Tab-separated table of C-alpha atoms and ligand atoms in Angstrom:
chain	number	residue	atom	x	y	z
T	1	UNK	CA	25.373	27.114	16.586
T	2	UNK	CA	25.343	24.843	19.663
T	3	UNK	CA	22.592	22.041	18.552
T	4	UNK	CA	20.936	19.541	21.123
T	5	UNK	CA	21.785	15.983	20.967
T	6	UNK	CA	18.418	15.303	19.511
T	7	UNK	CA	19.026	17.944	16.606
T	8	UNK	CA	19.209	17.744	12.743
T	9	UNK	CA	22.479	18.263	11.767
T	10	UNK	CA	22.075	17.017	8.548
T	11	UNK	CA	20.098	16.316	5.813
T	12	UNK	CA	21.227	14.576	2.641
T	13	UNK	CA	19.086	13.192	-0.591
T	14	UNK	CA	20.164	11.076	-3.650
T	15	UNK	CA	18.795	10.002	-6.388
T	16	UNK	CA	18.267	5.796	-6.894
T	17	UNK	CA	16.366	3.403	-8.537
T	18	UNK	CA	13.153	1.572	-7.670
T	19	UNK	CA	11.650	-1.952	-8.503
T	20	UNK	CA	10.728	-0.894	-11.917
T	21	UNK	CA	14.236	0.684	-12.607
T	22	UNK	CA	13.004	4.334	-12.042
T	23	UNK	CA	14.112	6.812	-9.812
T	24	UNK	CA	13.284	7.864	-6.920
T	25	UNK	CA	14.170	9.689	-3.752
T	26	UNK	CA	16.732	8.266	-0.827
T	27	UNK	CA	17.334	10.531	2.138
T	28	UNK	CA	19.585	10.687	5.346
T	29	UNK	CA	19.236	12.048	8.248
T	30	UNK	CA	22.189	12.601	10.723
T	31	UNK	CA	21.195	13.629	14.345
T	32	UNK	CA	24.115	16.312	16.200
T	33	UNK	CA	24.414	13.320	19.021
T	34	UNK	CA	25.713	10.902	15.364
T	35	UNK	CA	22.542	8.924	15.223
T	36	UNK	CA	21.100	8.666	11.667
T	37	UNK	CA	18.293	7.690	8.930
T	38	UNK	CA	17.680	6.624	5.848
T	39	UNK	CA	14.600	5.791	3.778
T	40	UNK	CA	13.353	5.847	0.350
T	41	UNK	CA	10.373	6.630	-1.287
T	42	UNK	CA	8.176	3.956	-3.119
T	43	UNK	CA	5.948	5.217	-6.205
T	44	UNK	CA	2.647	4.560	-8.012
T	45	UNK	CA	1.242	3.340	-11.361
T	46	UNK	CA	-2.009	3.375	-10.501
T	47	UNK	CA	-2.126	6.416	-8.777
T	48	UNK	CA	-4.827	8.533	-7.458
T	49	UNK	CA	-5.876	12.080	-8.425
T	50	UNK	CA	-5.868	13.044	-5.192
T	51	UNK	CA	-2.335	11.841	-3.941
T	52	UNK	CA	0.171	13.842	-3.128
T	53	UNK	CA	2.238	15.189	-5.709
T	54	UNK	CA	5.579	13.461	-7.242
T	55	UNK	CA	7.604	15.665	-8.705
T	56	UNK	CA	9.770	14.139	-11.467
T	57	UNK	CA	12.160	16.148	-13.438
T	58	UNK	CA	10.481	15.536	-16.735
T	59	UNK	CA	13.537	15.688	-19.311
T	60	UNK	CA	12.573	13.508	-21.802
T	61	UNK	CA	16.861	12.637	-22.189
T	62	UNK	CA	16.940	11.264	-19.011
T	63	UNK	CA	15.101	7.814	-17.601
T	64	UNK	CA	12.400	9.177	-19.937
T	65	UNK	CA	11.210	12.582	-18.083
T	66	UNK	CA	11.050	10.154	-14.536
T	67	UNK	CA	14.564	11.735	-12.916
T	68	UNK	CA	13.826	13.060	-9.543
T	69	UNK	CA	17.187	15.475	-9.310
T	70	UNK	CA	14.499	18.427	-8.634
T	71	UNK	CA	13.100	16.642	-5.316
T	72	UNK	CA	16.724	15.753	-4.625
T	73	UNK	CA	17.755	19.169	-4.995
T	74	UNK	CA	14.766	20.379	-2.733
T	75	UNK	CA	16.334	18.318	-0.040
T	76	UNK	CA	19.511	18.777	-0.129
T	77	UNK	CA	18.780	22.919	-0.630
T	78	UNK	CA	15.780	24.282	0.911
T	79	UNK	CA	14.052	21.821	3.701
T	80	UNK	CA	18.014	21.023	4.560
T	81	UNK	CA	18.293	24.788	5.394
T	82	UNK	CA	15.070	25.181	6.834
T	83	UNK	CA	15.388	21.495	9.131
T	84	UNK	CA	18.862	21.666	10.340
T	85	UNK	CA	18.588	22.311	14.037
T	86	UNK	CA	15.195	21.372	14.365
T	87	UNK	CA	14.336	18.489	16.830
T	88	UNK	CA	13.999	15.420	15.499
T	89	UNK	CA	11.593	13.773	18.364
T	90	UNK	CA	9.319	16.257	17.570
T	91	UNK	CA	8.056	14.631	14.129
T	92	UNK	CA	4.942	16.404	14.286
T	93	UNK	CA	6.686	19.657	14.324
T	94	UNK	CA	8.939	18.595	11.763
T	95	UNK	CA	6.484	17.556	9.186
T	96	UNK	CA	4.203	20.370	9.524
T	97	UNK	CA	7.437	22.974	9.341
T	98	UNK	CA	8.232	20.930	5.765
T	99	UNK	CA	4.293	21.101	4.753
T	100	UNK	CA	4.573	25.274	5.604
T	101	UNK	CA	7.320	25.199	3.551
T	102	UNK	CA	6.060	23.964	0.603
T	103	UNK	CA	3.035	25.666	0.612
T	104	UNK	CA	1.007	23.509	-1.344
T	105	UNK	CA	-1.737	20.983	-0.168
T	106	UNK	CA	-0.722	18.526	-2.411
T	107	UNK	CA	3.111	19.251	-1.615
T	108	UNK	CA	3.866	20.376	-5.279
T	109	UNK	CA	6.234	23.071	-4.905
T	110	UNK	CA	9.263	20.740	-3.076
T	111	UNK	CA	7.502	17.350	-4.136
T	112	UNK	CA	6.038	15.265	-1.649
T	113	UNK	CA	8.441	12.359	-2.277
T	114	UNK	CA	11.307	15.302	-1.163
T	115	UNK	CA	9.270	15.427	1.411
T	116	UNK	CA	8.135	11.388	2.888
T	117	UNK	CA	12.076	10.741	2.283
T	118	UNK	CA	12.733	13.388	5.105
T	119	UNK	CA	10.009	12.519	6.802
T	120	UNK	CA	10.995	9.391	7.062
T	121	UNK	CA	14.636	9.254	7.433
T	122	UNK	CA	14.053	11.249	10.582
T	123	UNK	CA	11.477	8.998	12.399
T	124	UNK	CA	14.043	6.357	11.993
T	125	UNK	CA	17.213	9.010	13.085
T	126	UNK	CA	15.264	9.882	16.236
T	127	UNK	CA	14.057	6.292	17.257
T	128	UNK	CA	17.829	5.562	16.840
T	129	UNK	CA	18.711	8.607	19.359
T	130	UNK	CA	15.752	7.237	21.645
T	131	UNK	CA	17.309	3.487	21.734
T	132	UNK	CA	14.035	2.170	20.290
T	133	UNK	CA	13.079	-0.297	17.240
T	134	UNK	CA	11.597	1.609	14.534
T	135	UNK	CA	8.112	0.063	14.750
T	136	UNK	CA	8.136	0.830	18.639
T	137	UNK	CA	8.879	4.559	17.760
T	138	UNK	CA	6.119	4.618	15.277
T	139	UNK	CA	3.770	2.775	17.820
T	140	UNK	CA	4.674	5.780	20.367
T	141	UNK	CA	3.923	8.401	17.611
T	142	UNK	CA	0.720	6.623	16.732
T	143	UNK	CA	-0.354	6.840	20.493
T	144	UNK	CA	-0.603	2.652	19.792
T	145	UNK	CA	0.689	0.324	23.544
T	146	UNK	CA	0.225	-3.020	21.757
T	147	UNK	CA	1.620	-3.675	18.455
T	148	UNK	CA	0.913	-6.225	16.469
T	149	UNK	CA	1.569	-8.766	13.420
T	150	UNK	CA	-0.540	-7.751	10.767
T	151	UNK	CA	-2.830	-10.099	8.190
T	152	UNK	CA	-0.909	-10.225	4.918
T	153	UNK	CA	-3.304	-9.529	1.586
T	154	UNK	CA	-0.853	-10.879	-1.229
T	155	UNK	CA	-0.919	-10.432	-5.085
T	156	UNK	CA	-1.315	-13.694	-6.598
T	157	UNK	CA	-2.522	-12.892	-10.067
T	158	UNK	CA	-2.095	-9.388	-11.567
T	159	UNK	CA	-3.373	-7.504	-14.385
T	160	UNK	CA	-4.276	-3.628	-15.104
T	161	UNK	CA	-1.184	-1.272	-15.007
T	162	UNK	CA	0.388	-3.841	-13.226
T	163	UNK	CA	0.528	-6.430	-16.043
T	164	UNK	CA	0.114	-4.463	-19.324
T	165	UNK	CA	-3.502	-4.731	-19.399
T	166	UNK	CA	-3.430	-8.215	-19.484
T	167	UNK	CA	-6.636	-8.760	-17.326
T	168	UNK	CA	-8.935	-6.140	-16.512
T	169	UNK	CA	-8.869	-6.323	-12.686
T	170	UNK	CA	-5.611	-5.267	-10.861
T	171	UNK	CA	-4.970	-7.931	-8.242
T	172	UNK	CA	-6.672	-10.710	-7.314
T	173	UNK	CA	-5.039	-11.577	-4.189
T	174	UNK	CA	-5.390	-13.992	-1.013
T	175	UNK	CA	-5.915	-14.017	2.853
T	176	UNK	CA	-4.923	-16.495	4.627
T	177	UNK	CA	-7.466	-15.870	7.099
T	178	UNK	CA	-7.491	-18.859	8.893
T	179	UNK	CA	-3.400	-19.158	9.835
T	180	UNK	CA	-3.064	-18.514	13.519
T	181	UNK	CA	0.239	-17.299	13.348
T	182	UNK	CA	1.784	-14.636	11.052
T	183	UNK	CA	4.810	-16.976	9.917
T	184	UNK	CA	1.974	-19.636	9.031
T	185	UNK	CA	0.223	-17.199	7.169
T	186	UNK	CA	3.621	-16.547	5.071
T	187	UNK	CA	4.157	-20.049	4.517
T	188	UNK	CA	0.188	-20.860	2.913
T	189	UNK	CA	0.811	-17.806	1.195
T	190	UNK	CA	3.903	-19.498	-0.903
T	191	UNK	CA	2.008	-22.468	-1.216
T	192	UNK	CA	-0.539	-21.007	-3.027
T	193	UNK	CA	1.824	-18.969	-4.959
T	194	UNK	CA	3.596	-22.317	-5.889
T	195	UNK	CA	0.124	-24.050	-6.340
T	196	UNK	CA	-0.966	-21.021	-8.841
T	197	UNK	CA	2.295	-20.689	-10.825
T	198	UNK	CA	1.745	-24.480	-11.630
T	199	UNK	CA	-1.696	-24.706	-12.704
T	200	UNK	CA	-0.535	-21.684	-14.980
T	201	UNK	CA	1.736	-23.862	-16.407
T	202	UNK	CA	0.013	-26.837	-17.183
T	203	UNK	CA	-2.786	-24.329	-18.723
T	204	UNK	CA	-0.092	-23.098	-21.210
T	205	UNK	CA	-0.170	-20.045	-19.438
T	206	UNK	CA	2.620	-17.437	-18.568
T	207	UNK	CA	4.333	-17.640	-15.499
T	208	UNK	CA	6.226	-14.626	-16.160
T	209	UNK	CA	6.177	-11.797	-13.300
T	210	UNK	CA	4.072	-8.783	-13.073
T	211	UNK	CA	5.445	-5.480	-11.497
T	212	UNK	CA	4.679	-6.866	-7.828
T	213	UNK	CA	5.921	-10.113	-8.457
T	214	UNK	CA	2.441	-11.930	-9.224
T	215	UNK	CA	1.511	-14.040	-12.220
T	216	UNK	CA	0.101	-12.663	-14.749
T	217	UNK	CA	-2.465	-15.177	-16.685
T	218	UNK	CA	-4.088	-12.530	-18.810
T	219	UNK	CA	-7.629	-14.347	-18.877
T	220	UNK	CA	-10.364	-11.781	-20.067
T	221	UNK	CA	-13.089	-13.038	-17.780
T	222	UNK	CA	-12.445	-11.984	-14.691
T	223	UNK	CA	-14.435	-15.267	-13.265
T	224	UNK	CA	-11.555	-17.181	-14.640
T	225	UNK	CA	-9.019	-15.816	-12.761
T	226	UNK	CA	-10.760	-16.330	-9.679
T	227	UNK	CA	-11.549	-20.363	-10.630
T	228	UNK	CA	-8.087	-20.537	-10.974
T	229	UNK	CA	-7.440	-18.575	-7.399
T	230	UNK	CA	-9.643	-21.273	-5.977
T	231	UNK	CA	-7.875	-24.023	-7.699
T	232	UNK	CA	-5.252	-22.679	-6.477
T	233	UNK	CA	-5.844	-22.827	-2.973
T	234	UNK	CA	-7.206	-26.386	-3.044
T	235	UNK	CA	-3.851	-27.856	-4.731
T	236	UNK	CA	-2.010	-26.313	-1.701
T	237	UNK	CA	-4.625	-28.025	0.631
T	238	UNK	CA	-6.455	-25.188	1.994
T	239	UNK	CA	-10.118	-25.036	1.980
T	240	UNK	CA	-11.250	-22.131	0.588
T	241	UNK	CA	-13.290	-19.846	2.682
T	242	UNK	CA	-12.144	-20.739	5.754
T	243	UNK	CA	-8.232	-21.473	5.373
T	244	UNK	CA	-8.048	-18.640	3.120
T	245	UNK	CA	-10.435	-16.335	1.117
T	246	UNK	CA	-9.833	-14.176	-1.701
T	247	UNK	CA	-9.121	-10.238	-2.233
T	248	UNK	CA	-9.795	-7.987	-5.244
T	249	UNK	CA	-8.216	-4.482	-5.858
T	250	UNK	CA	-10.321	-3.459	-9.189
T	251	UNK	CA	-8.727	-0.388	-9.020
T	252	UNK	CA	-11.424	0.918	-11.296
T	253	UNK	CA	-10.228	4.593	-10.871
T	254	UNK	CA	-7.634	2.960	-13.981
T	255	UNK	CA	-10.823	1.624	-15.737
T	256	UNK	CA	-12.341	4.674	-15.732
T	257	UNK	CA	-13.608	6.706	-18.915
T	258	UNK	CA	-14.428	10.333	-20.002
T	259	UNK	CA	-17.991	9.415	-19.347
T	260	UNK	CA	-17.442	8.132	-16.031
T	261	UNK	CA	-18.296	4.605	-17.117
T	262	UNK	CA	-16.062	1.493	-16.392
T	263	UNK	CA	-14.339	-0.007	-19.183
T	264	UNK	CA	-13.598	-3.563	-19.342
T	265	UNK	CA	-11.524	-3.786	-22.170
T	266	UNK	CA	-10.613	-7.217	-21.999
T	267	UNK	CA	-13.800	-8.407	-21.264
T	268	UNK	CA	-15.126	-6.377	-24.320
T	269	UNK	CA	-17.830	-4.294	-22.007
T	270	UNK	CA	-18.388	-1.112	-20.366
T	271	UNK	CA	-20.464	-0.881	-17.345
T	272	UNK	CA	-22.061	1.999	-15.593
T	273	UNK	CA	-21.716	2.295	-11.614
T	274	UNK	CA	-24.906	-0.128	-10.806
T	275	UNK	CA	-23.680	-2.935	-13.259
T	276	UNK	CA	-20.436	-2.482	-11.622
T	277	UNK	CA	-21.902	-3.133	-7.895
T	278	UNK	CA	-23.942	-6.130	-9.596
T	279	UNK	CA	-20.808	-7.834	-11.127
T	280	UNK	CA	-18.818	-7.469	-7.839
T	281	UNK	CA	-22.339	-8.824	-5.762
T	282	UNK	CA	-22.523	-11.501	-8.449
T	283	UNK	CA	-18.393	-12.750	-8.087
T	284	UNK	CA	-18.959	-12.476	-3.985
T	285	UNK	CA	-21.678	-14.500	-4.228
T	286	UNK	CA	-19.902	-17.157	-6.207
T	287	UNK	CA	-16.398	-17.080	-5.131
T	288	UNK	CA	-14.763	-17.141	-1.115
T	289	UNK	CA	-14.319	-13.059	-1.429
T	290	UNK	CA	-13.615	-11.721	1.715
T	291	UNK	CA	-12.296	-8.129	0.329
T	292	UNK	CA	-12.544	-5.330	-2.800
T	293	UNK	CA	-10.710	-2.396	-2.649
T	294	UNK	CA	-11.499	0.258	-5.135
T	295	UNK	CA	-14.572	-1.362	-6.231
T	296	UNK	CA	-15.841	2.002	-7.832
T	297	UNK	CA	-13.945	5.092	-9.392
T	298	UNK	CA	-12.340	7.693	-6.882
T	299	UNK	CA	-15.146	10.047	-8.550
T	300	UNK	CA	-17.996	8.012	-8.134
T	301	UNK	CA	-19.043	9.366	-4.366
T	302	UNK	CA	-22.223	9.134	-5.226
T	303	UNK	CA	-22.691	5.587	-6.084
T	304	UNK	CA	-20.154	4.057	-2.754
T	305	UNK	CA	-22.834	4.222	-0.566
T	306	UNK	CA	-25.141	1.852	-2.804
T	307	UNK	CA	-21.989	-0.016	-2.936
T	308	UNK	CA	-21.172	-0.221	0.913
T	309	UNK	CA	-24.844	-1.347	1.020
T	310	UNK	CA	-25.084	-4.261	-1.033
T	311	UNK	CA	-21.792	-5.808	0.023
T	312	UNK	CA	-20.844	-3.929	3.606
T	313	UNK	CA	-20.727	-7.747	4.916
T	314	UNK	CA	-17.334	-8.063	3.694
T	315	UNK	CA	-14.400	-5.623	3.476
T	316	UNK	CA	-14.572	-2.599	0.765
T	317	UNK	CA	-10.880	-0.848	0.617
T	318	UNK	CA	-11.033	2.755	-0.304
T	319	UNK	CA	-7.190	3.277	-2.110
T	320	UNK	CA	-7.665	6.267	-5.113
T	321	UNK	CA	-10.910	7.237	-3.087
T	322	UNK	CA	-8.819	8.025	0.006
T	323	UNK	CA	-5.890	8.677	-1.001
T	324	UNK	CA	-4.233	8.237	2.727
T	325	UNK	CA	-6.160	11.843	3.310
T	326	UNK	CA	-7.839	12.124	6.754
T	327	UNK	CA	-10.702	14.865	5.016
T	328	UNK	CA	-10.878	11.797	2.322
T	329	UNK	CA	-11.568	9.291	4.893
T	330	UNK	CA	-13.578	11.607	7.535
T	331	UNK	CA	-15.990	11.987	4.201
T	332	UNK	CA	-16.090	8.473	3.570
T	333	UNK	CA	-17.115	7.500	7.475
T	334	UNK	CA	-20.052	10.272	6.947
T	335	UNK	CA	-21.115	8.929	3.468
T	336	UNK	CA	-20.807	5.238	4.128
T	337	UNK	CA	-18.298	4.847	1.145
T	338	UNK	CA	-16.345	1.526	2.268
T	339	UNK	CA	-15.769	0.261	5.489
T	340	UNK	CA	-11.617	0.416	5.489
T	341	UNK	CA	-8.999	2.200	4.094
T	342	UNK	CA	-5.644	1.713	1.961
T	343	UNK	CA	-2.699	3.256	3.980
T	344	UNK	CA	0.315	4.236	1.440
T	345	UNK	CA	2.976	6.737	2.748
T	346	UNK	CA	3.664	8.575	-0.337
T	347	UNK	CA	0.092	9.249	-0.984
T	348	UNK	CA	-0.120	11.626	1.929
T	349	UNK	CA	3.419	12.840	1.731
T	350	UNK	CA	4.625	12.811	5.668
T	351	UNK	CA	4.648	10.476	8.122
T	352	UNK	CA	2.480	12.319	11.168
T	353	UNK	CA	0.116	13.057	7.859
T	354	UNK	CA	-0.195	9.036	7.204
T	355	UNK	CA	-1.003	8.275	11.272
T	356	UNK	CA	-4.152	11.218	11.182
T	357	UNK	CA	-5.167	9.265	8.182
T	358	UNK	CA	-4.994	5.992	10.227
T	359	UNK	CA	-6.595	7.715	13.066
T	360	UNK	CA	-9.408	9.151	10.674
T	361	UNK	CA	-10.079	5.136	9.353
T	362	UNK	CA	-10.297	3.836	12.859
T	363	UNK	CA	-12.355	6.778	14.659
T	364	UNK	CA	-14.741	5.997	12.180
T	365	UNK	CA	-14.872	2.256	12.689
T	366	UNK	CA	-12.945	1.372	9.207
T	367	UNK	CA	-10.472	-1.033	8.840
T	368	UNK	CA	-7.106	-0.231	8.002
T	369	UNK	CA	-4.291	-2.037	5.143
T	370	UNK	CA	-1.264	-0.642	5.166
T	371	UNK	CA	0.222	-0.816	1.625
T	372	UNK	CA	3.325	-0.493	-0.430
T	373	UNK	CA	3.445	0.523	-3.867
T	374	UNK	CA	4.318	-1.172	-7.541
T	375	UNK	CA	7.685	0.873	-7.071
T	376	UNK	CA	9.357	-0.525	-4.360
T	377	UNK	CA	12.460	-0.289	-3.171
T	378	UNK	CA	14.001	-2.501	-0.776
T	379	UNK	CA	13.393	-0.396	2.373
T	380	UNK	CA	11.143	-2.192	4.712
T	381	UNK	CA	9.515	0.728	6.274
T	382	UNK	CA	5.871	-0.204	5.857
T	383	UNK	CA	6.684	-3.425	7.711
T	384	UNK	CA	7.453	-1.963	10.620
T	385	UNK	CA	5.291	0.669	10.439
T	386	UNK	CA	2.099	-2.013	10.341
T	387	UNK	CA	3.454	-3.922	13.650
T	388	UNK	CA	3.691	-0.812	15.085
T	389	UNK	CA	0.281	1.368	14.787
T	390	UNK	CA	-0.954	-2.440	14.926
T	391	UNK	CA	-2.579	-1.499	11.529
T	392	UNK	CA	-4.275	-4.793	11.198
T	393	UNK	CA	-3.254	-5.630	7.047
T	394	UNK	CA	-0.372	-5.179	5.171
T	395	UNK	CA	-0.298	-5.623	1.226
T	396	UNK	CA	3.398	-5.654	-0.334
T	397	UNK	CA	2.528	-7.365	-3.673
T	398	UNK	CA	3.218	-11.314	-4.324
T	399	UNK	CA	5.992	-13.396	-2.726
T	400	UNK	CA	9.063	-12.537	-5.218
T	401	UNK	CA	11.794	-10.357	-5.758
T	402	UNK	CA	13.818	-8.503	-2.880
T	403	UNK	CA	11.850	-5.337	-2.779
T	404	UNK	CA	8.429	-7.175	-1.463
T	405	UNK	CA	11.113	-9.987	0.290
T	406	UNK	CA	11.954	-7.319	2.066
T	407	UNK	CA	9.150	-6.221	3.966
T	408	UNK	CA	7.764	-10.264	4.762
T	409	UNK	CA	11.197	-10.844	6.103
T	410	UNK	CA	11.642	-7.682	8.628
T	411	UNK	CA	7.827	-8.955	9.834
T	412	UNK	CA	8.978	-12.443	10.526
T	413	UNK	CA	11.933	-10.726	12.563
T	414	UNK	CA	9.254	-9.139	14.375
T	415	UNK	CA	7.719	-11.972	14.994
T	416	UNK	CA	10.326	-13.175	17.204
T	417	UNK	CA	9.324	-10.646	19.833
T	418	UNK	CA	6.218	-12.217	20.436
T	419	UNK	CA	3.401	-9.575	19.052
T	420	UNK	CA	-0.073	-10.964	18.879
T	421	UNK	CA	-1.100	-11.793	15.665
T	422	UNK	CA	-4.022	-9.462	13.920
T	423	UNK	CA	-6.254	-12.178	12.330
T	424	UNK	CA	-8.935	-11.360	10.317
T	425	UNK	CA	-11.984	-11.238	12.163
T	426	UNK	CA	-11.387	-9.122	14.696
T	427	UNK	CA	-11.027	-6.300	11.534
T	428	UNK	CA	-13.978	-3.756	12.313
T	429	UNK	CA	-13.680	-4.052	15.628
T	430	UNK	CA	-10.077	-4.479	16.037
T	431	UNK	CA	-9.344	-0.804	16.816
T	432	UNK	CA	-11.997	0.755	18.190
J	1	PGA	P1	0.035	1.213	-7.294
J	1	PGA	O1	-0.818	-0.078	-7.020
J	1	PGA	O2	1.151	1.253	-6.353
J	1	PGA	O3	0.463	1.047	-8.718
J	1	PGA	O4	-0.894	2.375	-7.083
J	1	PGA	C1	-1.137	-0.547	-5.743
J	1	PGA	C2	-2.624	-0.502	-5.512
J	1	PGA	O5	-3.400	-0.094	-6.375
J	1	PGA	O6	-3.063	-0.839	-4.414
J	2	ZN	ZN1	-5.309	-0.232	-5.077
């Protein structure tokens, strides 16, 4: 069969191994014309009951039921034989021919990280074929004419599933919302991190890494670890609150309990939805919080609104509640659940599925963070993918290790080409 230039002519998957030493899914795709793609596929641990699906091989013999050889196989067997020939440019057509494949809403049958590694590969194929940059591609997919350098949100102190439990709250991270360029941002960012990592030390503290690189402190007040964020940006000579402000990701979908109540189990308490709200008014009153994301359970759609209410001033990040779904989102706009949403590719499953979730967030006046995962790998995809649907945020974890490295450092290469730089303020109203 004759193909066009612009044609799959190949699709191959492998297996390989993420930050955390498990496997995941690495695709390539090869165009007729020679041009070509490759991506990998991050993963989860505090993942959302309504992502889409990962399949993982579950034989206990091998990297403890977490092989991916199924998804592989998908690739390299069915979507191969049902992509080849298929135009690449046309990404929409591509993804929805995969997700009609499958079959599934939540991608189960072929797995949806089969699927994103595809997905992927090929965006990066065809903007190859077109003679574009990556995140100029995805800015032309996303309908988007001015990219820009997004606000980092970076993982300072970690605990939840990112840190054994060690504190009860996920991330307590930091915006440096008052850098005026992107590189400046980067460079506060490390001195805090430096700043943080010492007063840990003097406090007889570990300053060993969590699973995104940030320290891990293991205080069971949660207040603590937010003294010590403020400390933290002092010693590196920021003011806090204006320089740069503070971030939570509770992630309470992981504190979750049979009941539906919220279990702090370091803190020795459990607390319904209203004490909940009350404990996250009470730290943003007392502490420069600019930001919580999954301030409530992914369940608890009745008690967001009260939420979105009581602290709607600053920035509530819907990540398990949204689950990069545009239906997700559409019913968050309607019921005032948050006012932005967590981006992360592999929770939708495709890339054109990941930009209607984007476009859901900003048609209803939310905010938007694009997001990597606690399995990395050291693709930079998201990085380029935030400069160009100008998403506004980007969270990759802390300032360590190559996998999160790698993202920071493709942005400051993007840099050089002059994109604005998001800020903060201009969040809500950034893309309207
Ligand atoms: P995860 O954590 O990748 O383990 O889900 C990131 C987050 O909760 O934002
Ligand atoms: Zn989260």
């Amino acid at each position: 069969m004759a193909l066009r230039p612009t044609a799959i002519r190949s699709v191959l998957a492998r297996q390989i191994l993420d930050s955390r030493g498990r496997p995941t899914v690495e695709a390539e795709v090869t165009l007729a014309n020679g041009a070509s793609g490759r991506a990998s596929v991050p993963s989860g641990a505090s993942r959302g009951a309504a992502e889409a699906f990962e399949r993982r091989d579950g034989n206990p013999d091998r990297f403890e039921g977490r092989g991916v050889l199924g998804a592989v196989a998908a690739v390299n067997g069915e979507i191969s034989a049902a992509v080849v020939g298929h135009g690449a440019v046309d990404q929409r057509g591509l993804d929805s021919l995969m997700r009609e494949l499958d079959g599934t809403p939540e991608l189960s049958r072929l797995g949806a990280n089969a699927i994103l590694a595809v997905s992927l590969a090929t965006v990066r194929a065809s903007a190859t074929a077109l003679g574009q940059p990556l995140h100029w591609r995805l800015a032309d997919l996303a309908g988007v004419t001015a990219p820009t350098l997004p606000m980092p949100m970076v993982n300072i102190l970690s605990g939840g599933l990112h840190a054994s439990r060690g504190m009860d709250v996920q991330d307590f991270l930091m915006i440096p919302m008052g850098a005026s360029t992107y590189g400046q941002a980067l460079e506060w960012t490390l001195r805090v991190r430096v700043a943080a990592s010492s007063l840990c030390e003097e406090a007889g503290l570990p300053t060993l890494l969590a699973d995104e690189g940030g320290l891990a402190p293991g205080f069971a007040d949660g207040a603590d670890a937010l003294l010590l964020m403020v400390r933290a940006f002092e010693r590196a000579g920021l003011r806090p609150g204006e320089d740069v402000a503070i971030a939570l990701d509770i992630a309470a979908s992981s504190l979750t309990d049979a009941e539906g109540g919220y279990v702090f189990h370091r803190a020795g308490r459990v607390l319904d939805s209203a004490a909940m709200i009350d404990l996250l008014t009470d730290w943003a009153a007392r502490f420069p919080i600019v930001s919580i994301e999954d301030g409530l359970g992914e369940e608890d759609w009745a008690a967001w609104p009260g939420l979105t209410q009581r602290l709607g001033h600053i920035q509530l990040v819907g990540d398990d509640l949204f689950a990069t779904q545009a239906d997700r989102i559409d019913r968050g706009v309607r019921e005032g659940a948050g006012n932005a949403a967590l981006i992360k590719i592999n929770q939708n499953g495709t890339l054109s599925g990941t930009l209607d979730a984007i476009a859901a967030a900003w048609a209803g006046g939310f905010a938007t963070v694009i997001s990597a995962r606690s399995g990395e790998t050291e693709d930079a995809f998201i990085a380029d993918l935030a400069v160009g649907v100008a998403g506004g945020q980007i969270k990759i974890g802390s300032v360590r290790t190559s996998e999160r490295m790698a993202k920071y450092n493709q942005l400051l290469r993007l840099e050089e080409e002059g994109f604005a730089f998001a800020g903060f303020r201009s969040l809500h109203a950034a893309n309207a």
